[in-house]
PDB file of C-alpha atoms in Angstrom:
ATOM      1  CA  UNK O   1      66.736  70.857 -24.184  1.00  0.00           C
ATOM      2  CA  UNK O   2      64.943  68.846 -21.453  1.00  0.00           C
ATOM      3  CA  UNK O   3      61.802  68.517 -23.590  1.00  0.00           C
ATOM      4  CA  UNK O   4      63.741  67.228 -26.624  1.00  0.00           C
ATOM      5  CA  UNK O   5      65.693  64.792 -24.442  1.00  0.00           C
ATOM      6  CA  UNK O   6      62.468  63.248 -23.024  1.00  0.00           C
ATOM      7  CA  UNK O   7      61.080  62.819 -26.526  1.00  0.00           C
ATOM      8  CA  UNK O   8      64.227  61.092 -27.629  1.00  0.00           C
ATOM      9  CA  UNK O   9      64.096  58.691 -24.676  1.00  0.00           C
ATOM     10  CA  UNK O  10      60.379  57.846 -25.168  1.00  0.00           C
ATOM     11  CA  UNK O  11      60.657  57.085 -28.866  1.00  0.00           C
ATOM     12  CA  UNK O  12      62.502  53.723 -28.525  1.00  0.00           C
ATOM     13  CA  UNK O  13      60.166  52.655 -25.676  1.00  0.00           C
ATOM     14  CA  UNK O  14      57.012  53.292 -27.720  1.00  0.00           C
ATOM     15  CA  UNK O  15      58.522  51.429 -30.638  1.00  0.00           C
ATOM     16  CA  UNK O  16      59.155  48.376 -28.413  1.00  0.00           C
ATOM     17  CA  UNK O  17      55.594  48.395 -27.020  1.00  0.00           C
ATOM     18  CA  UNK O  18      54.171  48.603 -30.519  1.00  0.00           C
ATOM     19  CA  UNK O  19      56.232  45.640 -31.596  1.00  0.00           C
ATOM     20  CA  UNK O  20      54.855  43.558 -28.692  1.00  0.00           C
ATOM     21  CA  UNK O  21      51.261  44.433 -29.548  1.00  0.00           C
ATOM     22  CA  UNK O  22      51.745  43.558 -33.202  1.00  0.00           C
ATOM     23  CA  UNK O  23      53.476  40.287 -32.461  1.00  0.00           C
ATOM     24  CA  UNK O  24      50.125  38.513 -31.790  1.00  0.00           C
ATOM     25  CA  UNK O  25      50.382  34.974 -30.479  1.00  0.00           C
ATOM     26  CA  UNK O  26      53.681  34.030 -28.966  1.00  0.00           C
ATOM     27  CA  UNK O  27      55.089  32.799 -25.723  1.00  0.00           C
ATOM     28  CA  UNK O  28      53.372  32.855 -22.360  1.00  0.00           C
ATOM     29  CA  UNK O  29      52.098  36.259 -21.355  1.00  0.00           C
ATOM     30  CA  UNK O  30      51.507  37.616 -24.867  1.00  0.00           C
ATOM     31  CA  UNK O  31      48.127  38.853 -26.068  1.00  0.00           C
ATOM     32  CA  UNK O  32      46.017  36.354 -27.999  1.00  0.00           C
ATOM     33  CA  UNK O  33      42.869  36.830 -30.052  1.00  0.00           C
ATOM     34  CA  UNK O  34      39.643  35.390 -28.614  1.00  0.00           C
ATOM     35  CA  UNK O  35      38.147  35.058 -32.070  1.00  0.00           C
ATOM     36  CA  UNK O  36      35.170  36.737 -33.664  1.00  0.00           C
ATOM     37  CA  UNK O  37      32.487  38.136 -31.360  1.00  0.00           C
ATOM     38  CA  UNK O  38      29.155  36.311 -31.887  1.00  0.00           C
ATOM     39  CA  UNK O  39      26.321  38.418 -33.203  1.00  0.00           C
ATOM     40  CA  UNK O  40      23.785  39.326 -30.523  1.00  0.00           C
ATOM     41  CA  UNK O  41      20.237  38.142 -31.256  1.00  0.00           C
ATOM     42  CA  UNK O  42      17.569  40.198 -29.569  1.00  0.00           C
ATOM     43  CA  UNK O  43      14.201  38.875 -28.305  1.00  0.00           C
ATOM     44  CA  UNK O  44      11.369  38.603 -30.814  1.00  0.00           C
ATOM     45  CA  UNK O  45       7.799  39.211 -29.720  1.00  0.00           C
ATOM     46  CA  UNK O  46       5.632  36.509 -31.274  1.00  0.00           C
ATOM     47  CA  UNK O  47       2.029  37.154 -32.320  1.00  0.00           C
ATOM     48  CA  UNK O  48       1.864  40.778 -31.222  1.00  0.00           C
ATOM     49  CA  UNK O  49      -1.769  41.038 -32.339  1.00  0.00           C
ATOM     50  CA  UNK O  50      -3.090  38.566 -29.766  1.00  0.00           C
ATOM     51  CA  UNK O  51      -5.963  40.150 -27.804  1.00  0.00           C
ATOM     52  CA  UNK O  52      -5.422  40.880 -24.107  1.00  0.00           C
ATOM     53  CA  UNK O  53      -6.944  38.616 -21.490  1.00  0.00           C
ATOM     54  CA  UNK O  54     -10.554  39.483 -20.729  1.00  0.00           C
ATOM     55  CA  UNK O  55     -10.681  37.876 -17.263  1.00  0.00           C
ATOM     56  CA  UNK O  56      -8.900  39.558 -14.393  1.00  0.00           C
ATOM     57  CA  UNK O  57      -6.360  37.069 -13.031  1.00  0.00           C
ATOM     58  CA  UNK O  58      -6.594  36.158  -9.384  1.00  0.00           C
ATOM     59  CA  UNK O  59      -3.657  37.011  -7.179  1.00  0.00           C
ATOM     60  CA  UNK O  60      -1.454  33.951  -7.043  1.00  0.00           C
ATOM     61  CA  UNK O  61      -1.340  32.456  -3.593  1.00  0.00           C
ATOM     62  CA  UNK O  62      -4.240  34.428  -2.187  1.00  0.00           C
ATOM     63  CA  UNK O  63      -5.930  31.259  -0.912  1.00  0.00           C
ATOM     64  CA  UNK O  64      -2.765  29.690   0.529  1.00  0.00           C
ATOM     65  CA  UNK O  65      -2.627  31.774   3.701  1.00  0.00           C
ATOM     66  CA  UNK O  66      -4.805  31.270   6.744  1.00  0.00           C
ATOM     67  CA  UNK O  67      -4.758  32.122  10.417  1.00  0.00           C
ATOM     68  CA  UNK O  68      -4.558  28.949  12.472  1.00  0.00           C
ATOM     69  CA  UNK O  69      -7.642  28.911  14.749  1.00  0.00           C
ATOM     70  CA  UNK O  70      -7.030  28.737  18.486  1.00  0.00           C
ATOM     71  CA  UNK O  71      -3.227  29.129  18.334  1.00  0.00           C
ATOM     72  CA  UNK O  72      -1.516  32.011  20.116  1.00  0.00           C
ATOM     73  CA  UNK O  73       2.203  32.753  19.803  1.00  0.00           C
ATOM     74  CA  UNK O  74       3.689  33.652  23.218  1.00  0.00           C
ATOM     75  CA  UNK O  75       5.755  36.812  22.813  1.00  0.00           C
ATOM     76  CA  UNK O  76       5.671  36.426  19.036  1.00  0.00           C
ATOM     77  CA  UNK O  77       8.208  33.572  19.276  1.00  0.00           C
ATOM     78  CA  UNK O  78       7.178  30.551  17.201  1.00  0.00           C
ATOM     79  CA  UNK O  79       9.823  28.441  18.981  1.00  0.00           C
ATOM     80  CA  UNK O  80       7.519  28.353  21.984  1.00  0.00           C
ATOM     81  CA  UNK O  81       4.768  26.568  20.041  1.00  0.00           C
ATOM     82  CA  UNK O  82       4.015  22.867  20.066  1.00  0.00           C
ATOM     83  CA  UNK O  83       4.244  21.892  16.354  1.00  0.00           C
ATOM     84  CA  UNK O  84       1.893  18.937  16.779  1.00  0.00           C
ATOM     85  CA  UNK O  85      -0.735  21.191  18.370  1.00  0.00           C
ATOM     86  CA  UNK O  86      -0.457  23.566  15.393  1.00  0.00           C
ATOM     87  CA  UNK O  87      -1.224  20.810  12.879  1.00  0.00           C
ATOM     88  CA  UNK O  88      -3.990  19.400  15.075  1.00  0.00           C
ATOM     89  CA  UNK O  89      -5.623  22.836  15.213  1.00  0.00           C
ATOM     90  CA  UNK O  90      -5.689  22.942  11.414  1.00  0.00           C
ATOM     91  CA  UNK O  91      -7.191  19.463  11.250  1.00  0.00           C
ATOM     92  CA  UNK O  92      -9.883  20.478  13.750  1.00  0.00           C
ATOM     93  CA  UNK O  93     -10.719  23.552  11.660  1.00  0.00           C
ATOM     94  CA  UNK O  94     -10.923  21.514   8.436  1.00  0.00           C
ATOM     95  CA  UNK O  95     -12.141  17.988   9.275  1.00  0.00           C
ATOM     96  CA  UNK O  96     -12.412  15.370   6.533  1.00  0.00           C
ATOM     97  CA  UNK O  97     -10.289  17.447   4.154  1.00  0.00           C
ATOM     98  CA  UNK O  98      -8.121  15.346   1.851  1.00  0.00           C
ATOM     99  CA  UNK O  99      -6.851  17.785  -0.773  1.00  0.00           C
ATOM    100  CA  UNK O 100      -5.611  21.334  -1.060  1.00  0.00           C
ATOM    101  CA  UNK O 101      -3.596  23.292   1.479  1.00  0.00           C
ATOM    102  CA  UNK O 102      -5.356  21.622   4.444  1.00  0.00           C
ATOM    103  CA  UNK O 103      -5.485  18.093   3.067  1.00  0.00           C
ATOM    104  CA  UNK O 104      -4.178  15.156   5.121  1.00  0.00           C
ATOM    105  CA  UNK O 105      -4.703  11.403   4.886  1.00  0.00           C
ATOM    106  CA  UNK O 106      -7.080   9.759   7.361  1.00  0.00           C
ATOM    107  CA  UNK O 107      -4.200   7.634   8.582  1.00  0.00           C
ATOM    108  CA  UNK O 108      -2.061  10.730   9.150  1.00  0.00           C
ATOM    109  CA  UNK O 109      -4.828  12.351  11.189  1.00  0.00           C
ATOM    110  CA  UNK O 110      -5.109   9.275  13.383  1.00  0.00           C
ATOM    111  CA  UNK O 111      -1.362   9.246  13.963  1.00  0.00           C
ATOM    112  CA  UNK O 112      -1.492  12.907  14.976  1.00  0.00           C
ATOM    113  CA  UNK O 113      -3.936  12.032  17.719  1.00  0.00           C
ATOM    114  CA  UNK O 114      -1.540   9.410  19.071  1.00  0.00           C
ATOM    115  CA  UNK O 115       1.651  11.493  19.086  1.00  0.00           C
ATOM    116  CA  UNK O 116       1.827  11.585  22.895  1.00  0.00           C
ATOM    117  CA  UNK O 117       1.255   7.851  23.290  1.00  0.00           C
ATOM    118  CA  UNK O 118       3.374   6.807  20.278  1.00  0.00           C
ATOM    119  CA  UNK O 119       5.948   9.551  19.660  1.00  0.00           C
ATOM    120  CA  UNK O 120       8.021   7.339  17.320  1.00  0.00           C
ATOM    121  CA  UNK O 121       5.043   7.115  14.944  1.00  0.00           C
ATOM    122  CA  UNK O 122       4.169  10.820  15.025  1.00  0.00           C
ATOM    123  CA  UNK O 123       4.073  12.143  11.450  1.00  0.00           C
ATOM    124  CA  UNK O 124       5.223  15.672  12.408  1.00  0.00           C
ATOM    125  CA  UNK O 125       8.972  15.939  11.886  1.00  0.00           C
ATOM    126  CA  UNK O 126      11.444  18.045  13.843  1.00  0.00           C
ATOM    127  CA  UNK O 127      10.652  21.746  13.290  1.00  0.00           C
ATOM    128  CA  UNK O 128      13.022  24.238  11.710  1.00  0.00           C
ATOM    129  CA  UNK O 129      13.118  27.997  12.185  1.00  0.00           C
ATOM    130  CA  UNK O 130      14.254  30.699   9.757  1.00  0.00           C
ATOM    131  CA  UNK O 131      13.422  34.325   9.034  1.00  0.00           C
ATOM    132  CA  UNK O 132      11.644  33.835   5.717  1.00  0.00           C
ATOM    133  CA  UNK O 133       9.846  37.183   5.575  1.00  0.00           C
ATOM    134  CA  UNK O 134      12.728  39.546   6.357  1.00  0.00           C
ATOM    135  CA  UNK O 135      11.055  41.042   9.420  1.00  0.00           C
ATOM    136  CA  UNK O 136      13.761  39.830  11.799  1.00  0.00           C
ATOM    137  CA  UNK O 137      11.513  37.173  13.362  1.00  0.00           C
ATOM    138  CA  UNK O 138      11.813  33.453  12.817  1.00  0.00           C
ATOM    139  CA  UNK O 139       9.123  31.481  11.007  1.00  0.00           C
ATOM    140  CA  UNK O 140       8.099  27.914  11.820  1.00  0.00           C
ATOM    141  CA  UNK O 141       8.780  25.293   9.106  1.00  0.00           C
ATOM    142  CA  UNK O 142       7.084  21.911   9.483  1.00  0.00           C
ATOM    143  CA  UNK O 143       7.186  18.632   7.596  1.00  0.00           C
ATOM    144  CA  UNK O 144       4.365  16.093   7.893  1.00  0.00           C
ATOM    145  CA  UNK O 145       4.985  12.550   6.685  1.00  0.00           C
ATOM    146  CA  UNK O 146       2.146  10.826   4.842  1.00  0.00           C
ATOM    147  CA  UNK O 147       1.667   7.522   2.990  1.00  0.00           C
ATOM    148  CA  UNK O 148       3.098   6.896  -0.482  1.00  0.00           C
ATOM    149  CA  UNK O 149       6.247   8.846   0.420  1.00  0.00           C
ATOM    150  CA  UNK O 150       4.331  12.121   0.360  1.00  0.00           C
ATOM    151  CA  UNK O 151       5.505  14.986   2.542  1.00  0.00           C
ATOM    152  CA  UNK O 152       3.513  18.083   3.434  1.00  0.00           C
ATOM    153  CA  UNK O 153       5.657  21.194   3.953  1.00  0.00           C
ATOM    154  CA  UNK O 154       4.038  24.077   5.832  1.00  0.00           C
ATOM    155  CA  UNK O 155       5.413  27.410   7.036  1.00  0.00           C
ATOM    156  CA  UNK O 156       3.927  29.733   9.662  1.00  0.00           C
ATOM    157  CA  UNK O 157       4.595  33.290  10.796  1.00  0.00           C
ATOM    158  CA  UNK O 158       3.518  35.110  13.969  1.00  0.00           C
ATOM    159  CA  UNK O 159       0.666  37.541  13.426  1.00  0.00           C
ATOM    160  CA  UNK O 160       0.577  41.078  14.793  1.00  0.00           C
ATOM    161  CA  UNK O 161      -2.469  40.196  16.909  1.00  0.00           C
ATOM    162  CA  UNK O 162      -0.577  37.381  18.624  1.00  0.00           C
ATOM    163  CA  UNK O 163      -1.985  34.598  16.455  1.00  0.00           C
ATOM    164  CA  UNK O 164      -0.314  32.332  13.922  1.00  0.00           C
ATOM    165  CA  UNK O 165      -0.640  32.583  10.132  1.00  0.00           C
ATOM    166  CA  UNK O 166       0.173  29.798   7.719  1.00  0.00           C
ATOM    167  CA  UNK O 167       2.057  31.324   4.775  1.00  0.00           C
ATOM    168  CA  UNK O 168       2.892  28.164   2.814  1.00  0.00           C
ATOM    169  CA  UNK O 169       1.446  24.692   2.316  1.00  0.00           C
ATOM    170  CA  UNK O 170       2.327  22.117  -0.327  1.00  0.00           C
ATOM    171  CA  UNK O 171       2.341  18.319  -0.667  1.00  0.00           C
ATOM    172  CA  UNK O 172       4.513  16.209  -2.959  1.00  0.00           C
ATOM    173  CA  UNK O 173       6.792  13.177  -3.124  1.00  0.00           C
ATOM    174  CA  UNK O 174       9.690  15.151  -1.707  1.00  0.00           C
ATOM    175  CA  UNK O 175      13.293  14.022  -2.195  1.00  0.00           C
ATOM    176  CA  UNK O 176      14.799  16.754  -0.036  1.00  0.00           C
ATOM    177  CA  UNK O 177      14.085  20.153   1.510  1.00  0.00           C
ATOM    178  CA  UNK O 178      16.765  22.854   1.780  1.00  0.00           C
ATOM    179  CA  UNK O 179      16.974  26.375   3.155  1.00  0.00           C
ATOM    180  CA  UNK O 180      18.945  28.831   1.012  1.00  0.00           C
ATOM    181  CA  UNK O 181      18.897  32.248   2.615  1.00  0.00           C
ATOM    182  CA  UNK O 182      15.199  32.996   2.997  1.00  0.00           C
ATOM    183  CA  UNK O 183      14.094  30.519   0.311  1.00  0.00           C
ATOM    184  CA  UNK O 184      12.701  27.034   0.841  1.00  0.00           C
ATOM    185  CA  UNK O 185      13.981  24.709  -1.913  1.00  0.00           C
ATOM    186  CA  UNK O 186      12.014  21.525  -2.605  1.00  0.00           C
ATOM    187  CA  UNK O 187      13.299  18.638  -4.719  1.00  0.00           C
ATOM    188  CA  UNK O 188      10.548  16.239  -5.748  1.00  0.00           C
ATOM    189  CA  UNK O 189       9.992  13.208  -7.939  1.00  0.00           C
ATOM    190  CA  UNK O 190       9.214  13.884 -11.591  1.00  0.00           C
ATOM    191  CA  UNK O 191       6.387  11.448 -12.261  1.00  0.00           C
ATOM    192  CA  UNK O 192       6.532   9.918 -15.722  1.00  0.00           C
ATOM    193  CA  UNK O 193      10.001  11.346 -16.479  1.00  0.00           C
ATOM    194  CA  UNK O 194      12.685   8.907 -15.284  1.00  0.00           C
ATOM    195  CA  UNK O 195      16.023  10.562 -14.714  1.00  0.00           C
ATOM    196  CA  UNK O 196      14.567  13.983 -13.922  1.00  0.00           C
ATOM    197  CA  UNK O 197      13.365  15.811 -10.835  1.00  0.00           C
ATOM    198  CA  UNK O 198      11.501  19.000 -10.036  1.00  0.00           C
ATOM    199  CA  UNK O 199      13.182  21.769  -8.080  1.00  0.00           C
ATOM    200  CA  UNK O 200      10.977  24.526  -6.736  1.00  0.00           C
ATOM    201  CA  UNK O 201      12.123  27.570  -4.799  1.00  0.00           C
ATOM    202  CA  UNK O 202       9.486  29.115  -2.519  1.00  0.00           C
ATOM    203  CA  UNK O 203      10.135  32.767  -1.660  1.00  0.00           C
ATOM    204  CA  UNK O 204       8.366  35.390   0.401  1.00  0.00           C
ATOM    205  CA  UNK O 205       6.130  37.733  -1.591  1.00  0.00           C
ATOM    206  CA  UNK O 206       5.438  40.921   0.337  1.00  0.00           C
ATOM    207  CA  UNK O 207       2.410  41.829  -1.793  1.00  0.00           C
ATOM    208  CA  UNK O 208       0.649  38.507  -1.228  1.00  0.00           C
ATOM    209  CA  UNK O 209       2.041  38.134   2.305  1.00  0.00           C
ATOM    210  CA  UNK O 210       2.737  34.511   1.426  1.00  0.00           C
ATOM    211  CA  UNK O 211       5.483  32.145   0.301  1.00  0.00           C
ATOM    212  CA  UNK O 212       5.136  31.614  -3.457  1.00  0.00           C
ATOM    213  CA  UNK O 213       6.899  29.208  -5.848  1.00  0.00           C
ATOM    214  CA  UNK O 214       9.045  31.814  -7.587  1.00  0.00           C
ATOM    215  CA  UNK O 215      11.390  29.449  -9.451  1.00  0.00           C
ATOM    216  CA  UNK O 216      10.393  26.067 -10.856  1.00  0.00           C
ATOM    217  CA  UNK O 217      12.592  23.856 -13.019  1.00  0.00           C
ATOM    218  CA  UNK O 218      12.996  20.313 -14.318  1.00  0.00           C
ATOM    219  CA  UNK O 219      16.530  19.059 -13.730  1.00  0.00           C
ATOM    220  CA  UNK O 220      18.351  16.033 -15.130  1.00  0.00           C
ATOM    221  CA  UNK O 221      19.600  13.910 -12.257  1.00  0.00           C
ATOM    222  CA  UNK O 222      23.020  12.321 -12.066  1.00  0.00           C
ATOM    223  CA  UNK O 223      23.328   8.709 -13.231  1.00  0.00           C
ATOM    224  CA  UNK O 224      22.862   6.267 -10.410  1.00  0.00           C
ATOM    225  CA  UNK O 225      20.742   8.615  -8.321  1.00  0.00           C
ATOM    226  CA  UNK O 226      18.059   6.842  -6.310  1.00  0.00           C
ATOM    227  CA  UNK O 227      14.648   8.458  -6.064  1.00  0.00           C
ATOM    228  CA  UNK O 228      11.376   7.228  -4.580  1.00  0.00           C
ATOM    229  CA  UNK O 229       9.261   5.417  -7.148  1.00  0.00           C
ATOM    230  CA  UNK O 230       6.522   7.713  -8.506  1.00  0.00           C
ATOM    231  CA  UNK O 231       3.031   6.620  -7.546  1.00  0.00           C
ATOM    232  CA  UNK O 232       1.073   9.157  -9.543  1.00  0.00           C
ATOM    233  CA  UNK O 233      -0.051  12.698  -8.927  1.00  0.00           C
ATOM    234  CA  UNK O 234      -3.406  14.285  -8.318  1.00  0.00           C
ATOM    235  CA  UNK O 235      -5.148  15.385  -5.124  1.00  0.00           C
ATOM    236  CA  UNK O 236      -4.869  13.398  -1.939  1.00  0.00           C
ATOM    237  CA  UNK O 237      -7.603  10.890  -1.242  1.00  0.00           C
ATOM    238  CA  UNK O 238      -8.660   9.141   1.978  1.00  0.00           C
ATOM    239  CA  UNK O 239      -6.429   6.178   2.687  1.00  0.00           C
ATOM    240  CA  UNK O 240      -7.754   4.435   5.817  1.00  0.00           C
ATOM    241  CA  UNK O 241      -6.032   1.114   5.081  1.00  0.00           C
ATOM    242  CA  UNK O 242      -2.578   2.324   4.044  1.00  0.00           C
ATOM    243  CA  UNK O 243       0.415   2.231   6.337  1.00  0.00           C
ATOM    244  CA  UNK O 244       2.900   5.109   5.945  1.00  0.00           C
ATOM    245  CA  UNK O 245       6.667   4.641   6.091  1.00  0.00           C
ATOM    246  CA  UNK O 246       8.340   4.795   9.471  1.00  0.00           C
ATOM    247  CA  UNK O 247       8.304   8.408  10.705  1.00  0.00           C
ATOM    248  CA  UNK O 248      11.114  10.105  12.525  1.00  0.00           C
ATOM    249  CA  UNK O 249      10.671  11.109  16.205  1.00  0.00           C
ATOM    250  CA  UNK O 250       7.923  13.599  16.835  1.00  0.00           C
ATOM    251  CA  UNK O 251       8.497  17.291  17.191  1.00  0.00           C
ATOM    252  CA  UNK O 252       8.636  18.969  20.577  1.00  0.00           C
ATOM    253  CA  UNK O 253       8.174  22.636  21.487  1.00  0.00           C
ATOM    254  CA  UNK O 254      11.814  22.952  22.525  1.00  0.00           C
ATOM    255  CA  UNK O 255      13.359  21.440  19.377  1.00  0.00           C
ATOM    256  CA  UNK O 256      15.528  23.867  17.459  1.00  0.00           C
ATOM    257  CA  UNK O 257      17.691  23.993  14.369  1.00  0.00           C
ATOM    258  CA  UNK O 258      20.126  26.377  12.710  1.00  0.00           C
TER     259      UNK O 258
END
């Protein structure tokens, strides 16, 4: 008797639920169709018969790292370093170098030598610190102002032998630099493409033991955005007569940031 009574009570309830499901669109709270599901289109491999590359590719970033000569990191803490001394040590190791990872303008080099006498004109900006490699230790992040609105961005990590290793170096007409987690995000001018900018994310690569540009994109900027006027790309060249824009106060060993 109990079993038959439960069946009799459930029958009207199931009928009501079925009516709600079949009612389709209605008032608020009712089920509505989202339309037909679009057909998935899988990837197509183009020209599968192309021959493989015959030359072995070089490891990307293998020439971007270098131990800074003559610099020791006290206790493995890069906050104890003098940022200006770090850049000066690189200049001393690579004199008269105007392009590549070590390239600096002649005018920038002269300003480096006068940082103590003229701190307001020192091209080395306030340092930032962040664990970029995931080893629990902070890395040193430097910006170096140069003429034509160029900015060199360099990152350094403490070495196991007590020295200092540069793990990133790039130069561009930078709009802004951001830290997102352990990534360094650079926004730069898109020369020849008004209304666009480049955004490059540099991330630590454990295989290369270097910061590599892992994500690079061209982004449409918002209307009304003001960017530095492009002055052309290419490698840096000596510029003994140019005057750079006013630099921010020079870096000091005790400066810190979040």
